Tab-separated table of C-alpha atoms in Angstrom:
chain	number	residue	atom	x	y	z
A	20	MET	CA	0.000	0.000	0.000
A	21	SER	CA	1.294	3.497	-0.872
A	22	ILE	CA	2.334	5.914	1.882
A	23	ALA	CA	-0.258	8.453	0.727
A	24	LEU	CA	-3.101	5.927	1.019
A	25	THR	CA	-1.857	4.799	4.444
A	26	ALA	CA	-1.834	8.409	5.667
A	27	VAL	CA	-5.348	8.965	4.307
A	28	ILE	CA	-6.643	5.864	6.108
A	29	LEU	CA	-4.962	6.840	9.380
A	30	PHE	CA	-6.037	10.472	9.582
A	31	CYS	CA	-9.470	10.082	7.966
A	32	MET	CA	-10.428	7.308	10.343
A	33	PHE	CA	-9.078	9.259	13.299
A	34	PHE	CA	-11.107	12.398	12.512
A	35	ILE	CA	-14.219	10.393	11.585
A	36	LEU	CA	-14.099	8.719	14.996
A	37	LEU	CA	-13.666	12.123	16.654
A	38	ALA	CA	-16.690	13.414	14.736
A	39	LEU	CA	-18.663	10.429	16.068
A	40	SER	CA	-17.742	11.551	19.638
A	41	VAL	CA	-15.441	8.603	20.271
A	42	PRO	CA	-12.898	9.574	22.981
A	43	VAL	CA	-9.642	10.919	21.574
A	44	SER	CA	-7.449	8.181	23.065
A	45	VAL	CA	-9.728	5.410	21.788
A	46	SER	CA	-9.860	7.069	18.342
A	47	ILE	CA	-6.071	7.125	18.220
A	48	VAL	CA	-5.749	3.437	19.103
A	49	LEU	CA	-8.466	2.281	16.683
A	50	ALA	CA	-7.081	4.349	13.812
A	51	SER	CA	-3.578	3.027	14.524
A	52	VAL	CA	-4.720	-0.612	14.639
A	53	VAL	CA	-6.774	-0.408	11.427
A	54	THR	CA	-3.915	1.327	9.591
A	55	GLY	CA	-1.364	-1.138	10.932
A	56	LEU	CA	-3.463	-4.093	9.751
A	57	SER	CA	-2.971	-2.920	6.174
A	58	THR	CA	0.679	-3.979	6.374
A	59	LEU	CA	1.009	-6.400	9.336
A	60	GLY	CA	-0.872	-9.419	10.658
A	61	TRP	CA	-2.976	-9.161	13.818
A	62	ASP	CA	-0.665	-11.285	16.000
A	63	GLN	CA	2.416	-9.237	15.166
A	64	LEU	CA	0.626	-5.886	15.216
A	65	SER	CA	-1.145	-6.433	18.549
A	66	PHE	CA	2.148	-7.335	20.227
A	67	ILE	CA	3.920	-4.252	18.849
A	68	ILE	CA	1.023	-1.881	19.657
A	69	MET	CA	0.860	-3.072	23.271
A	70	GLN	CA	4.638	-2.821	23.577
A	71	LYS	CA	4.683	0.744	22.215
A	72	MET	CA	1.778	1.816	24.423
A	73	ASN	CA	3.568	0.467	27.488
A	74	SER	CA	6.940	1.999	26.621
A	75	GLY	CA	5.240	5.331	25.844
A	76	VAL	CA	4.489	5.934	29.519
A	77	GLU	CA	7.454	4.038	30.953
A	78	SER	CA	9.403	7.198	31.680
A	79	PHE	CA	10.541	8.780	34.940
A	80	SER	CA	10.164	12.258	33.385
A	81	LEU	CA	6.463	11.673	32.727
A	82	LEU	CA	5.871	11.151	36.452
A	83	ALA	CA	6.065	14.943	36.667
A	84	VAL	CA	2.791	15.237	34.725
A	85	PRO	CA	0.412	13.711	37.343
A	86	LEU	CA	2.371	15.441	40.115
A	87	PHE	CA	1.943	18.888	38.524
A	88	ILE	CA	-1.752	18.093	37.933
A	89	LEU	CA	-2.114	17.264	41.631
A	90	ALA	CA	-0.273	20.441	42.625
A	91	GLY	CA	-2.545	22.503	40.363
A	92	ASN	CA	-5.679	20.993	41.897
A	93	ILE	CA	-4.395	21.640	45.407
A	94	MET	CA	-3.696	25.281	44.482
A	95	ASN	CA	-7.108	25.630	42.873
A	96	ASN	CA	-8.809	24.437	46.059
A	97	GLY	CA	-6.328	25.643	48.641
A	98	GLY	CA	-6.876	29.406	48.688
A	99	ILE	CA	-3.807	30.154	46.562
A	100	ALA	CA	-5.876	31.328	43.556
A	101	ARG	CA	-7.680	33.917	45.697
A	102	ARG	CA	-4.387	35.330	46.969
A	103	MET	CA	-3.107	35.551	43.389
A	104	ILE	CA	-6.171	37.567	42.375
A	105	ASN	CA	-5.781	39.944	45.321
A	106	PHE	CA	-2.127	40.483	44.429
A	107	ALA	CA	-2.944	41.078	40.749
A	108	LYS	CA	-5.470	43.763	41.711
A	109	LEU	CA	-2.651	45.876	43.140
A	110	PHE	CA	-1.249	46.497	39.642
A	111	CYS	CA	-4.474	46.993	37.698
A	112	GLY	CA	-6.622	49.362	39.753
A	113	PHE	CA	-5.754	52.472	37.716
A	114	ILE	CA	-6.419	50.867	34.277
A	115	PRO	CA	-9.879	51.115	32.615
A	116	GLY	CA	-11.592	47.751	32.910
A	117	SER	CA	-9.289	46.922	35.799
A	118	LEU	CA	-11.124	43.707	36.631
A	119	ALA	CA	-10.412	42.377	33.137
A	120	GLN	CA	-6.740	43.320	33.519
A	121	THR	CA	-6.714	41.612	36.908
A	122	ASN	CA	-8.144	38.505	35.233
A	123	VAL	CA	-5.262	38.446	32.715
A	124	LEU	CA	-2.557	39.020	35.307
A	125	GLY	CA	-4.168	36.475	37.612
A	126	ASN	CA	-4.175	33.874	34.833
A	127	MET	CA	-0.495	34.552	34.149
A	128	LEU	CA	0.413	34.188	37.834
A	129	PHE	CA	-1.834	31.290	38.779
A	130	GLY	CA	-1.555	29.532	35.429
A	131	SER	CA	2.220	29.507	35.707
A	132	LEU	CA	1.920	27.723	39.041
A	133	ALA	CA	-0.929	25.386	38.128
A	134	GLY	CA	0.473	24.649	34.650
A	135	SER	CA	-3.043	24.218	33.292
A	136	ALA	CA	-5.077	26.548	31.094
A	137	VAL	CA	-8.341	24.908	32.135
A	138	ALA	CA	-7.507	25.214	35.850
A	139	ALA	CA	-6.576	28.885	35.411
A	140	ALA	CA	-9.752	29.670	33.441
A	141	SER	CA	-11.851	27.917	36.062
A	142	ALA	CA	-10.162	29.483	39.101
A	143	MET	CA	-9.853	33.030	37.763
A	144	GLY	CA	-13.159	33.131	35.916
A	145	GLY	CA	-15.080	31.659	38.822
A	146	SER	CA	-13.626	34.242	41.214
A	147	ILE	CA	-13.761	37.404	39.072
A	148	ALA	CA	-16.860	36.858	36.885
A	149	PRO	CA	-19.416	37.507	39.686
A	150	ILE	CA	-17.711	40.823	40.535
A	151	GLN	CA	-17.614	41.823	36.853
A	152	LYS	CA	-21.321	41.057	36.562
A	153	GLU	CA	-22.082	43.297	39.543
A	154	GLU	CA	-20.116	46.145	37.945
A	155	LYS	CA	-22.096	45.825	34.672
A	156	TYR	CA	-19.274	44.449	32.516
A	157	ASP	CA	-20.265	42.968	29.164
A	158	MET	CA	-19.986	39.302	30.167
A	159	ALA	CA	-19.077	38.224	26.624
A	160	PHE	CA	-16.081	40.578	26.882
A	161	ALA	CA	-15.212	39.323	30.374
A	162	THR	CA	-15.453	35.702	29.229
A	163	ALA	CA	-13.293	36.361	26.160
A	164	VAL	CA	-10.570	37.984	28.293
A	165	ASN	CA	-10.499	34.988	30.624
A	166	ILE	CA	-10.369	32.483	27.747
A	167	ALA	CA	-7.694	34.360	25.783
A	168	SER	CA	-5.373	34.757	28.794
A	169	ALA	CA	-5.804	31.352	30.482
A	170	PRO	CA	-3.434	29.512	28.054
A	171	THR	CA	-0.483	31.655	29.200
A	172	GLY	CA	-0.039	29.011	31.912
A	173	LEU	CA	0.902	26.489	29.222
A	174	LEU	CA	3.929	28.622	28.317
A	175	ILE	CA	5.032	30.195	31.601
A	176	PRO	CA	6.726	27.443	33.661
A	177	PRO	CA	6.372	25.104	35.366
A	178	THR	CA	4.167	23.483	32.736
A	179	SER	CA	3.624	19.834	31.910
A	180	ALA	CA	3.323	20.643	28.174
A	181	PHE	CA	7.082	21.218	27.950
A	182	ILE	CA	7.725	18.033	29.925
A	183	VAL	CA	5.641	15.976	27.483
A	184	TYR	CA	7.406	17.632	24.538
A	185	SER	CA	10.837	16.953	26.043
A	186	THR	CA	9.907	13.292	26.550
A	187	VAL	CA	8.808	12.923	22.919
A	188	VAL	CA	11.903	14.615	21.482
A	189	GLY	CA	14.494	13.198	23.873
A	190	GLY	CA	17.701	15.032	24.649
A	191	VAL	CA	16.081	18.484	24.892
A	192	SER	CA	16.691	20.209	28.222
A	193	ILE	CA	13.525	20.802	30.247
A	194	SER	CA	15.285	23.726	31.927
A	195	ALA	CA	15.947	25.336	28.529
A	196	LEU	CA	12.308	24.794	27.518
A	197	PHE	CA	11.060	26.309	30.775
A	198	MET	CA	13.212	29.408	30.358
A	199	ALA	CA	12.244	29.711	26.672
A	200	GLY	CA	8.564	29.873	27.614
A	201	TYR	CA	8.770	33.005	29.769
A	202	VAL	CA	8.945	35.752	27.120
A	203	PRO	CA	6.327	34.201	24.757
A	204	GLY	CA	3.987	33.619	27.711
A	205	ILE	CA	4.385	37.179	28.958
A	206	LEU	CA	3.933	38.561	25.421
A	207	MET	CA	0.740	36.533	25.130
A	208	GLY	CA	-0.586	38.042	28.351
A	209	LEU	CA	0.422	41.593	27.366
A	210	GLY	CA	-1.264	41.168	23.966
A	211	VAL	CA	-4.535	40.214	25.659
A	212	MET	CA	-4.185	43.121	28.108
A	213	LEU	CA	-3.716	45.571	25.228
A	214	VAL	CA	-6.890	44.452	23.438
A	215	ALA	CA	-8.846	44.446	26.715
A	216	TYR	CA	-7.600	47.965	27.522
A	217	LEU	CA	-8.665	49.355	24.131
A	218	TYR	CA	-12.120	47.785	24.445
A	219	ALA	CA	-12.587	48.908	28.067
A	220	ARG	CA	-11.508	52.467	27.249
A	221	SER	CA	-13.959	52.650	24.340
A	222	LYS	CA	-16.763	51.451	26.633
A	223	LYS	CA	-15.617	53.769	29.457
A	224	TYR	CA	-15.295	50.978	31.988
A	225	PRO	CA	-14.369	52.195	35.480
A	226	THR	CA	-11.113	51.780	37.375
A	227	THR	CA	-11.056	50.409	40.914
A	228	GLY	CA	-8.521	52.962	42.119
A	229	ILE	CA	-5.129	52.605	43.726
A	230	VAL	CA	-5.012	50.374	46.802
A	231	PRO	CA	-3.787	52.070	50.025
A	232	ALA	CA	-0.177	51.248	50.915
A	233	LYS	CA	-1.140	49.454	54.132
A	234	VAL	CA	-3.560	47.164	52.317
A	235	ALA	CA	-1.071	46.602	49.472
A	236	LEU	CA	1.601	45.529	51.951
A	237	LYS	CA	-0.752	43.057	53.640
A	238	VAL	CA	-1.854	41.556	50.304
A	239	THR	CA	1.762	41.258	49.126
A	240	LEU	CA	2.895	39.550	52.316
A	241	ASP	CA	-0.094	37.226	52.080
A	242	ALA	CA	0.881	36.233	48.521
A	243	LEU	CA	4.643	35.881	49.088
A	244	PRO	CA	4.521	32.223	50.229
A	245	SER	CA	2.765	31.339	46.960
A	246	PHE	CA	5.382	33.139	44.860
A	247	ALA	CA	8.144	31.425	46.799
A	248	LEU	CA	6.952	28.254	45.102
A	249	ILE	CA	8.123	29.611	41.724
A	250	VAL	CA	11.572	30.385	43.093
A	251	ILE	CA	11.899	26.984	44.759
A	252	VAL	CA	10.621	24.819	41.892
A	253	ILE	CA	11.972	26.700	38.859
A	254	GLY	CA	15.181	27.687	40.630
A	255	GLY	CA	15.784	24.116	41.747
A	256	ILE	CA	15.175	22.644	38.282
A	257	VAL	CA	17.269	25.223	36.388
A	258	SER	CA	20.156	25.076	38.863
A	259	GLY	CA	20.186	21.276	38.730
A	260	VAL	CA	19.348	20.789	42.416
A	261	PHE	CA	16.563	18.426	41.361
A	262	THR	CA	14.976	17.122	38.163
A	263	ALA	CA	11.625	18.284	36.785
A	264	THR	CA	9.977	15.198	38.304
A	265	GLU	CA	11.505	15.832	41.708
A	266	GLY	CA	10.545	19.497	41.360
A	267	ALA	CA	6.935	18.434	40.752
A	268	GLY	CA	7.055	16.389	43.958
A	269	VAL	CA	8.423	19.378	45.880
A	270	CYS	CA	5.627	21.472	44.358
A	271	VAL	CA	2.960	19.064	45.648
A	272	VAL	CA	4.385	18.960	49.179
A	273	TYR	CA	4.779	22.751	49.323
A	274	CYS	CA	1.230	23.431	48.037
A	275	LEU	CA	-0.223	20.895	50.437
A	276	ALA	CA	1.618	22.389	53.408
A	277	LEU	CA	0.574	25.918	52.408
A	278	SER	CA	-3.078	24.876	52.000
A	279	PHE	CA	-3.133	23.283	55.460
A	280	ILE	CA	-1.554	26.423	56.929
A	281	TYR	CA	-4.281	28.506	55.242
A	282	ARG	CA	-6.831	25.959	56.578
A	283	SER	CA	-8.467	25.840	53.163
A	284	VAL	CA	-7.965	22.089	52.608
A	285	THR	CA	-9.348	19.375	54.878
A	286	ILE	CA	-8.814	15.637	54.831
A	287	LYS	CA	-12.239	15.232	53.216
A	288	SER	CA	-11.555	17.801	50.461
A	289	LEU	CA	-8.079	16.353	49.950
A	290	THR	CA	-9.638	12.976	49.138
A	291	LYS	CA	-11.694	14.584	46.370
A	292	ILE	CA	-8.607	16.432	45.072
A	293	LEU	CA	-6.663	13.161	44.905
A	294	VAL	CA	-9.476	11.351	43.088
A	295	ASP	CA	-9.945	14.201	40.580
A	296	SER	CA	-6.191	14.375	39.960
A	297	ALA	CA	-5.996	10.623	39.443
A	298	CYS	CA	-8.841	10.746	36.897
A	299	VAL	CA	-7.255	13.590	34.907
A	300	SER	CA	-3.815	11.958	35.111
A	301	GLY	CA	-5.237	8.652	33.875
A	302	ILE	CA	-6.798	10.366	30.860
A	303	ILE	CA	-3.575	12.186	29.960
A	304	LEU	CA	-1.324	9.166	30.449
A	305	PHE	CA	-3.633	7.000	28.352
A	306	LEU	CA	-3.491	9.695	25.654
A	307	ILE	CA	0.305	9.580	25.795
A	308	SER	CA	0.253	5.785	25.643
A	309	ALA	CA	-2.145	5.728	22.675
A	310	SER	CA	-0.232	8.453	20.842
A	311	SER	CA	2.965	6.436	21.178
A	312	ALA	CA	1.270	3.650	19.221
A	313	MET	CA	0.166	6.068	16.510
A	314	SER	CA	3.652	7.590	16.307
A	315	TRP	CA	5.085	4.115	15.685
A	316	VAL	CA	2.497	3.346	12.981
A	317	MET	CA	3.319	6.629	11.245
A	318	ALA	CA	7.070	6.030	11.449
A	319	PHE	CA	6.710	2.418	10.245
A	320	SER	CA	4.574	3.564	7.304
A	321	GLY	CA	6.958	6.384	6.373
A	322	ILE	CA	4.307	9.103	6.810
A	323	PRO	CA	6.559	11.749	8.469
A	324	SER	CA	9.173	11.584	5.726
A	325	ALA	CA	6.465	11.681	3.038
A	326	ILE	CA	4.929	14.808	4.585
A	327	ALA	CA	8.389	16.355	4.855
A	328	ASP	CA	9.073	15.653	1.180
A	329	ALA	CA	5.698	17.146	0.214
A	330	LEU	CA	6.311	20.335	2.177
A	331	MET	CA	9.877	20.706	0.914
A	332	SER	CA	8.703	20.225	-2.675
A	333	PHE	CA	6.188	23.039	-2.184
A	334	SER	CA	8.924	25.602	-1.534
A	335	ASP	CA	12.609	25.771	-0.666
A	336	ASN	CA	12.113	28.957	1.362
A	337	LYS	CA	12.267	28.126	5.060
A	338	TYR	CA	9.999	31.040	6.017
A	339	VAL	CA	7.269	29.759	3.701
A	340	ILE	CA	7.639	26.263	5.201
A	341	PHE	CA	7.463	27.646	8.762
A	342	LEU	CA	4.334	29.611	7.822
A	343	LEU	CA	2.695	26.512	6.339
A	344	ILE	CA	3.523	24.460	9.436
A	345	ASN	CA	1.980	27.158	11.629
A	346	ILE	CA	-1.208	27.110	9.572
A	347	ILE	CA	-1.406	23.317	9.823
A	348	LEU	CA	-0.776	23.409	13.591
A	349	LEU	CA	-3.444	26.076	14.092
A	350	VAL	CA	-5.986	23.888	12.315
A	351	ILE	CA	-4.859	20.825	14.300
A	352	GLY	CA	-5.230	22.797	17.536
A	353	MET	CA	-8.886	23.433	16.740
A	354	PHE	CA	-9.595	19.693	16.855
A	355	LEU	CA	-7.004	18.175	19.207
A	356	ASP	CA	-6.039	18.792	22.809
A	357	ILE	CA	-2.454	19.845	23.461
A	358	THR	CA	-1.103	16.493	24.723
A	359	PRO	CA	-2.083	14.268	21.763
A	360	ALA	CA	-1.155	17.073	19.351
A	361	ILE	CA	2.371	17.247	20.788
A	362	LEU	CA	2.761	13.471	20.731
A	363	ILE	CA	1.406	12.898	17.219
A	364	PHE	CA	2.757	15.863	15.280
A	365	THR	CA	6.140	16.539	16.875
A	366	PRO	CA	7.711	13.519	15.089
A	367	ILE	CA	6.277	14.826	11.809
A	368	PHE	CA	7.223	18.499	11.886
A	369	LEU	CA	10.298	18.658	14.129
A	370	PRO	CA	12.649	16.928	11.607
A	371	ILE	CA	11.466	19.352	8.904
A	372	CYS	CA	12.097	22.406	11.062
A	373	THR	CA	15.482	21.251	12.373
A	374	SER	CA	16.613	20.494	8.808
A	375	LEU	CA	15.863	24.153	8.049
A	376	GLY	CA	17.903	25.379	11.005
A	377	MET	CA	15.253	25.743	13.726
A	378	ASP	CA	16.370	24.742	17.220
A	379	PRO	CA	14.220	22.023	18.895
A	380	VAL	CA	13.630	24.354	21.872
A	381	HIS	CA	12.388	27.072	19.500
A	382	PHE	CA	10.121	24.570	17.738
A	383	GLY	CA	8.685	23.412	21.082
A	384	VAL	CA	7.689	26.959	22.002
A	385	MET	CA	6.169	27.552	18.554
A	386	LEU	CA	4.234	24.268	18.718
A	387	ILE	CA	2.821	24.914	22.190
A	388	PHE	CA	1.918	28.528	21.337
A	389	ASN	CA	-0.120	27.173	18.414
A	390	MET	CA	-1.840	24.710	20.739
A	391	CYS	CA	-2.602	27.553	23.163
A	392	LEU	CA	-4.516	29.273	20.381
A	393	GLY	CA	-6.254	26.010	19.541
A	394	SER	CA	-7.480	25.634	23.131
A	395	MET	CA	-9.483	28.870	22.816
A	396	THR	CA	-11.088	28.181	19.418
A	397	PRO	CA	-14.097	26.077	18.409
A	398	PRO	CA	-15.057	23.337	17.784
A	399	VAL	CA	-13.013	21.494	20.454
A	400	GLY	CA	-11.347	24.273	22.478
A	401	SER	CA	-11.286	23.042	26.074
A	402	VAL	CA	-10.623	26.503	27.560
A	403	LEU	CA	-13.398	28.002	25.410
A	404	PHE	CA	-15.962	25.543	26.787
A	405	VAL	CA	-14.815	25.969	30.397
A	406	GLY	CA	-14.814	29.780	30.162
A	407	CYS	CA	-18.276	29.892	28.588
A	408	GLY	CA	-19.581	27.363	31.101
A	409	ILE	CA	-18.519	29.541	34.035
A	410	THR	CA	-20.355	32.660	32.819
A	411	LYS	CA	-23.194	30.814	30.992
A	412	MET	CA	-22.426	32.723	27.787
A	413	SER	CA	-23.055	31.270	24.331
A	414	ILE	CA	-20.022	30.000	22.436
A	415	GLU	CA	-21.123	31.898	19.308
A	416	ARG	CA	-21.163	35.283	21.048
A	417	VAL	CA	-17.882	34.732	22.878
A	418	SER	CA	-16.174	33.407	19.739
A	419	ALA	CA	-17.015	36.661	17.930
A	420	MET	CA	-15.573	38.631	20.846
A	421	LEU	CA	-12.377	36.526	20.700
A	422	VAL	CA	-11.522	37.562	17.116
A	423	PRO	CA	-9.427	40.681	17.972
A	424	TYR	CA	-7.518	38.726	20.636
A	425	PHE	CA	-6.866	35.948	18.162
A	426	MET	CA	-5.508	38.414	15.588
A	427	VAL	CA	-3.072	39.951	18.080
A	428	LEU	CA	-1.942	36.521	19.268
A	429	ILE	CA	-1.377	35.409	15.661
A	430	ALA	CA	0.926	38.419	15.232
A	431	ILE	CA	2.846	37.370	18.375
A	432	LEU	CA	3.048	33.789	17.059
A	433	LEU	CA	4.637	35.047	13.820
A	434	LEU	CA	7.100	37.130	15.850
A	435	ILE	CA	8.059	34.058	17.892
A	436	THR	CA	8.385	31.946	14.736
A	437	PHE	CA	10.547	34.301	12.690
A	438	VAL	CA	12.612	35.885	15.500
A	439	PRO	CA	14.135	32.917	17.385
A	440	ASP	CA	15.771	35.034	20.096
A	441	VAL	CA	12.346	35.999	21.436
A	442	SER	CA	12.256	32.454	22.827
A	443	LEU	CA	15.935	31.573	23.030
A	444	PHE	CA	17.422	34.726	24.556
A	445	ILE	CA	16.924	33.707	28.194
A	446	PRO	CA	18.085	30.049	27.923
A	447	LYS	CA	21.150	31.211	25.922
A	448	MET	CA	21.931	33.890	28.480
A	449	MET	CA	21.721	31.307	31.278
A	450	GLY	CA	23.967	28.866	29.410
A	451	LEU	CA	21.247	26.243	29.062
A	452	MET	CA	21.810	25.755	25.312
């Protein structure tokens, strides 16, 4: 069977199953098995698929993923999100639409600690939306701000997205990836703040005023223990004191201790947090396991090299190729969650980009930025659905409000793609690459 026909069978079946509401992980496995049967017998294929699925999650580095999920859930339920919001208010009171600006800054701060766009959208939106409603904010605008800024937590470390990417690629420093995510993540947040400011000023939204120095000092001191977590975890990983997995364990212990000190987590609520974290971790790890099987089927069938040849035959200009890859990734992000997208498409596009001189760290940032945009777009954007669910706004109305944010973020994506030092300046300066 030709490579082109194999690729058509694999991807068509995968997206047909998704359209039929079959779970993503199951769709991946079924599509992989059916495609594999076109070239191998069942006995041989079943053995290899099971072996690849097992080896896909047999990694010490991947242990960091469920640990960071647990830490994020503890923070979301342990009073840390509320302290982040109070701290963010200190810097936004004088800006029109200050609650929207607080939402963005809160997502950047909390999302960087939780490492989850969905957790950030849920925590920040759930806390700020009722206040915005009382102050007569357009709730479609408020929802759009929350959705557009929540994915910053996927770029600003610590984030499990970079850990998954590092595991797929192999040999890429997690510390370098973490440091490379700072500037793009901050630019993403600033882009959303700019659009929100222009809209709020045109609608003459009020400011909340400058917080008195005494109150500001109390709020800052209250938030300092939470920010110490960033210094401990990121500092420890970058300096080599502990690995990313060990850092995730430290993060869990620290968040748990802080939540008990704040008396915001009980033994009963901790049980629910553990169960919820286990469920989410199981879903993600099964996705990783299933995607490992699909990656093997693609490699065995020669699909990545065929796609590379097709793209390279389209143009020999690397900037055109990078632009095409971005367009493809943006479309993929509309249909796939970030974890399976990283696992399935990194083996396809990374060799193309590195052959054109792009550093794997740079590609990782570009890939994840694309997936951030995908998480806020229909039809399968997880952050979009969570954000709309919190405020009970229709997806159609919020999607229209998201257009200007999307345009600004596309411009930032192109900047990141074509100016490598936007991502690589910090890791180079720190001697990480």
